[in-house]
MMTF fields as JSON, N, C-alpha, C and O atoms, coordinates in Angstrom:
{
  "mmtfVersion": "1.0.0",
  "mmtfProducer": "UNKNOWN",
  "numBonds": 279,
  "numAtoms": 280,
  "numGroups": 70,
  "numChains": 1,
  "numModels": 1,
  "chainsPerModel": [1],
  "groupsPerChain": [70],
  "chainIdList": ["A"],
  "bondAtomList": [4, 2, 8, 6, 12, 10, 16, 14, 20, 18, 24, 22, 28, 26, 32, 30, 36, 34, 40, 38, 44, 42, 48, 46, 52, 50, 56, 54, 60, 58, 64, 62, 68, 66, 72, 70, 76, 74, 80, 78, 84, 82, 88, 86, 92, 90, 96, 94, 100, 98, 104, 102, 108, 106, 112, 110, 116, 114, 120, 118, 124, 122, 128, 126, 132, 130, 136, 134, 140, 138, 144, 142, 148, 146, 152, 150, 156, 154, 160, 158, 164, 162, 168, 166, 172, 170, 176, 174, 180, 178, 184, 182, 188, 186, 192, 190, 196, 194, 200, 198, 204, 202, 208, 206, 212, 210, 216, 214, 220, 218, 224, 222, 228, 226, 232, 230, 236, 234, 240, 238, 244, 242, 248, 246, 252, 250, 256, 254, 260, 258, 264, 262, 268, 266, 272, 270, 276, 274],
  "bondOrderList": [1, 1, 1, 1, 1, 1, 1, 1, 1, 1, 1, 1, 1, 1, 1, 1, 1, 1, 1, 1, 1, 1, 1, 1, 1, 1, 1, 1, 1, 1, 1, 1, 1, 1, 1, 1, 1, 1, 1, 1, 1, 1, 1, 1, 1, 1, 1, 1, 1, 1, 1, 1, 1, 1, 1, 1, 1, 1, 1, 1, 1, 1, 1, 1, 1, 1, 1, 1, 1],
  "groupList": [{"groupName": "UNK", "atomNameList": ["N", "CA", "C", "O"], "elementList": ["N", "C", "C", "O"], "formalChargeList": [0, 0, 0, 0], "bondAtomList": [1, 0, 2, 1, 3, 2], "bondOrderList": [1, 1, 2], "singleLetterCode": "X", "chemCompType": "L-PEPTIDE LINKING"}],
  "groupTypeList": [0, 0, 0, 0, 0, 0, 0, 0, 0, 0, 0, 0, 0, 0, 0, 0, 0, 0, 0, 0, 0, 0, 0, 0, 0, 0, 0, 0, 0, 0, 0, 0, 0, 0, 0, 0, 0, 0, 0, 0, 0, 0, 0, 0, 0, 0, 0, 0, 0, 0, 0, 0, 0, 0, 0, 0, 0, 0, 0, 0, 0, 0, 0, 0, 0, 0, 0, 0, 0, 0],
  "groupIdList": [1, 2, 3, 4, 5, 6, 7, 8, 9, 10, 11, 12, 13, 14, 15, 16, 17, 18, 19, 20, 21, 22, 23, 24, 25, 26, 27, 28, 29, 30, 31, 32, 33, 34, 35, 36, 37, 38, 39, 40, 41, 42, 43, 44, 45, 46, 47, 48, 49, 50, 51, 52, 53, 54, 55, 56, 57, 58, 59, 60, 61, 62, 63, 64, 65, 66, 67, 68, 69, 70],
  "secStructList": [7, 7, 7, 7, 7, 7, 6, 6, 7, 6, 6, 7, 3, 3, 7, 2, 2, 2, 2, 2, 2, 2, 6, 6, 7, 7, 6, 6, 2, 2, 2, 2, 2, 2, 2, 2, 6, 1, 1, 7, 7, 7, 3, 3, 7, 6, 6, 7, 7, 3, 3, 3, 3, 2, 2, 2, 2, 2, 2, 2, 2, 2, 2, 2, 2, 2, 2, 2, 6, 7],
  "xCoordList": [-12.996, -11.761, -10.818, -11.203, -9.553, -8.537, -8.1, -8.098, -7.857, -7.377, -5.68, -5.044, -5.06, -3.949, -3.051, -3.426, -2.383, -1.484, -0.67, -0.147, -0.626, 0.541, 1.105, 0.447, 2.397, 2.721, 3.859, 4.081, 4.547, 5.03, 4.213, 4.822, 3.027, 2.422, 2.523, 2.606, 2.51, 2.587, 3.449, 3.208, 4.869, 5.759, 6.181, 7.365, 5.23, 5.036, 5.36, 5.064, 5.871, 5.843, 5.048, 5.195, 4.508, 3.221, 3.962, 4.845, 3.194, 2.826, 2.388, 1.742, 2.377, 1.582, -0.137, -1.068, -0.09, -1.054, -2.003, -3.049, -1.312, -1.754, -2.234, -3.211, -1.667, -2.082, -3.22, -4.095, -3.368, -4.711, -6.037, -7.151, -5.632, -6.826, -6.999, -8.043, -5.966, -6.075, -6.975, -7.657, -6.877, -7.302, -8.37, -9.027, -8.683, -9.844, -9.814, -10.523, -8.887, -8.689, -7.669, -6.883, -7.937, -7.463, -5.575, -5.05, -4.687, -3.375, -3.44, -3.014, -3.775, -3.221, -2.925, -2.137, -3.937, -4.199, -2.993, -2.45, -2.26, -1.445, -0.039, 0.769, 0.322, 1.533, 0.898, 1.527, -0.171, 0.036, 0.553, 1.203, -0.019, 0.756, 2.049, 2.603, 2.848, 4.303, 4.777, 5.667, 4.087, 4.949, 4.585, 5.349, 3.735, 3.268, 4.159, 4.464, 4.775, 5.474, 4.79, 5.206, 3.777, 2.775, 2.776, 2.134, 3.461, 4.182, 5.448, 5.676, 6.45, 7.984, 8.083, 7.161, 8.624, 8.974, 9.989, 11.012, 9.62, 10.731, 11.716, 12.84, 11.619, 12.465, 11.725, 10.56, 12.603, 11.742, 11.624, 12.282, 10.634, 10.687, 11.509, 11.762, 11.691, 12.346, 12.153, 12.906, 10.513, 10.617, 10.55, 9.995, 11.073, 11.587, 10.478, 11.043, 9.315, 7.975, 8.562, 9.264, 8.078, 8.381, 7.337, 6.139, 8.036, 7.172, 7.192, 8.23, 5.977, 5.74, 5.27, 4.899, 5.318, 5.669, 3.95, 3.525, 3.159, 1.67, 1.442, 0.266, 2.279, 2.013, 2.35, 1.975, 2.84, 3.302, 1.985, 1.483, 1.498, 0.322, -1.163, -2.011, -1.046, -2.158, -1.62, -2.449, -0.849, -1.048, -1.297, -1.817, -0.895, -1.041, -2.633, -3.184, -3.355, -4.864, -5.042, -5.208, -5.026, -5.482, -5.489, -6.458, -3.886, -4.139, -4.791, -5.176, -4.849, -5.941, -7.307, -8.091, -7.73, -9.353, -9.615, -10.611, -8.575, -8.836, -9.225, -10.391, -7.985, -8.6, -9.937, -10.712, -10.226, -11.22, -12.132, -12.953, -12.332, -13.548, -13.231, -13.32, -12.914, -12.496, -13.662, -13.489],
  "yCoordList": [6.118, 5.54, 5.253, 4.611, 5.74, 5.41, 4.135, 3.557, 3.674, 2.086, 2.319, 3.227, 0.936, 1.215, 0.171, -0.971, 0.185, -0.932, -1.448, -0.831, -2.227, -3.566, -3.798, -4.663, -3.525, -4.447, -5.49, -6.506, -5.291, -6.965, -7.14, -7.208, -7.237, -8.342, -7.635, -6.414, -8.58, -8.736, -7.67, -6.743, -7.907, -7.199, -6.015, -5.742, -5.331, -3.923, -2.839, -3.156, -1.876, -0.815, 0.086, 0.874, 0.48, 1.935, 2.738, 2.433, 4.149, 4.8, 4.839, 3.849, 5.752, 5.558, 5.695, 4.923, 7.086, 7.788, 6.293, 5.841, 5.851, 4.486, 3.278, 2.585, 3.083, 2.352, 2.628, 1.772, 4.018, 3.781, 3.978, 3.493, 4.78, 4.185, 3.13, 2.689, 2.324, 0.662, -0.322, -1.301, -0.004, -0.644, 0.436, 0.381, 1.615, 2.227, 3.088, 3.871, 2.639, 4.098, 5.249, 5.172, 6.472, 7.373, 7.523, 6.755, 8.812, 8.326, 8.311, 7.191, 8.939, 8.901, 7.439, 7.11, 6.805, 5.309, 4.815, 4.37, 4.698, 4.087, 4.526, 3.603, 5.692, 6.59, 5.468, 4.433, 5.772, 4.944, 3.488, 2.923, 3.088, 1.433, 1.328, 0.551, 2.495, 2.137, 2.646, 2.057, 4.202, 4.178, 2.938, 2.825, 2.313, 1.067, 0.162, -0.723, 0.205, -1.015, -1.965, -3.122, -1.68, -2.955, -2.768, -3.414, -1.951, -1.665, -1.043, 0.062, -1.81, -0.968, -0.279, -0.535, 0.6, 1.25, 0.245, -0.197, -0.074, -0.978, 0.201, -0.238, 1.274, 1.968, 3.503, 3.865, 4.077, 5.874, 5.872, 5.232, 6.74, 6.967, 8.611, 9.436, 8.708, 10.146, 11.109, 12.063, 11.191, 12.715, 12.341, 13.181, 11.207, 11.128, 10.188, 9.745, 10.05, 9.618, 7.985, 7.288, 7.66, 6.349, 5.491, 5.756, 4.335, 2.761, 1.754, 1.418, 1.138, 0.545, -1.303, -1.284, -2.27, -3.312, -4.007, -4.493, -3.897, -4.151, -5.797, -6.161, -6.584, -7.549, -6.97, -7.711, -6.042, -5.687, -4.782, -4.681, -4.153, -3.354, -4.178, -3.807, -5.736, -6.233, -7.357, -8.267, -7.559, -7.916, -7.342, -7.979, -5.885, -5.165, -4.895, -5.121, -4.387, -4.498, -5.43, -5.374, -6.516, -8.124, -8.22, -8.578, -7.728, -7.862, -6.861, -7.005, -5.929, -4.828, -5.013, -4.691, -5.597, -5.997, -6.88, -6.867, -7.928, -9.256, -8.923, -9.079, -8.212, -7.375, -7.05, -7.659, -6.32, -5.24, -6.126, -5.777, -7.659, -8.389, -9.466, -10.651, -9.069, -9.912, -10.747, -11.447],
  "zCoordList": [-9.797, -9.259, -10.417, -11.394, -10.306, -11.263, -11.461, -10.374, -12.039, -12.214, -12.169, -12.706, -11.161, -11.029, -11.855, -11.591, -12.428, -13.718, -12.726, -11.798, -12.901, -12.736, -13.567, -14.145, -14.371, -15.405, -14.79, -15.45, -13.623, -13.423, -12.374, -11.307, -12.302, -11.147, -10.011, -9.873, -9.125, -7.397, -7.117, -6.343, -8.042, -7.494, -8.202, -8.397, -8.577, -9.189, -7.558, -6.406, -7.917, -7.425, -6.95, -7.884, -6.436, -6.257, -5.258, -4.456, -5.603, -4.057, -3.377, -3.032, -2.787, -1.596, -2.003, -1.774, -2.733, -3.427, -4.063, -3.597, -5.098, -5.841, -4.566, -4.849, -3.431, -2.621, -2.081, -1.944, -1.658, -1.117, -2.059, -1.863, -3.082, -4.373, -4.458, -4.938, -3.992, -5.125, -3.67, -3.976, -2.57, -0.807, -0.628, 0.412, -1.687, -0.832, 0.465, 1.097, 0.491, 1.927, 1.398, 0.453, 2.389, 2.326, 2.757, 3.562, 1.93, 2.167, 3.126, 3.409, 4.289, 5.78, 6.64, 7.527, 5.92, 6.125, 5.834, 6.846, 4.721, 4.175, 5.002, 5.104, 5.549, 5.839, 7.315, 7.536, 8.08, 8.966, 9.146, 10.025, 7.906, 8.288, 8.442, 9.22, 7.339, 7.59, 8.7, 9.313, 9.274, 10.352, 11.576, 12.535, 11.483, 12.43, 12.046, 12.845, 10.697, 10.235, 9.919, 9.978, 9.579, 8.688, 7.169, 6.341, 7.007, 5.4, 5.244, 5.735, 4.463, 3.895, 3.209, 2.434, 2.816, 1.507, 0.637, 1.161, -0.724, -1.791, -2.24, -2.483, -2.375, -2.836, -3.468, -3.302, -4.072, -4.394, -5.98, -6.801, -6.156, -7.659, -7.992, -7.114, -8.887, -9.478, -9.104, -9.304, -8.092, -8.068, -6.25, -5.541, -5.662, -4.696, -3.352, -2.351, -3.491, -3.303, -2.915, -3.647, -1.638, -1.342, -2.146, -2.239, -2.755, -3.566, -2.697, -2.127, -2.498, -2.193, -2.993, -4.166, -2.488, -3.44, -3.269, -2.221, -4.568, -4.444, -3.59, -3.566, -3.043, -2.935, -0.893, 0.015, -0.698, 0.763, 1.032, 2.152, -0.092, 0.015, 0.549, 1.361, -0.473, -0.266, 1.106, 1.092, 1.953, 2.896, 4.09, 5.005, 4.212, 5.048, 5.218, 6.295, 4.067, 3.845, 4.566, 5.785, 3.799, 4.509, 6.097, 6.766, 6.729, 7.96, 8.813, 9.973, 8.134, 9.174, 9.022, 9.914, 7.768, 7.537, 8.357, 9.081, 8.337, 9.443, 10.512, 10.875, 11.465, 12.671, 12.699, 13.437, 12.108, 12.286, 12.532, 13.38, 11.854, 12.316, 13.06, 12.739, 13.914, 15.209, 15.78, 16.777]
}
């Protein structure tokens, strides 16, 4: 598993790609939350790839793990 950097924190940037390495699931996982809207896009990087904000990443996790153990 790749290790994913943070250098400002919480409110670091990722992709999508980096999100689901960093939560363990696969991208499809991740493309689903946003189109569910359980994740935003913060903005694009250069080669055009929606970012996502690691602190929107780890609540979305949070709330689908919760679920799951209902």
């Amino acid at each position: 598993m790749n290790a994913v950097l943070a250098p400002e924190g919480i409110d670091s940037q990722i992709t999508a790609t980096e999100a689901a390495t960093l939560c363990g699931v696969a991208l499809c996982t991740i493309t689903k939350w946003a189109r569910e809207g359980k994740l935003s896009p913060s903005g694009a990087d250069e080669r055009g790839r929606k970012l996502y904000r690691l602190i929107d990443v780890a609540k979305a996790e949070y709330s689908t793990r919760k679920k799951a153990r209902r």
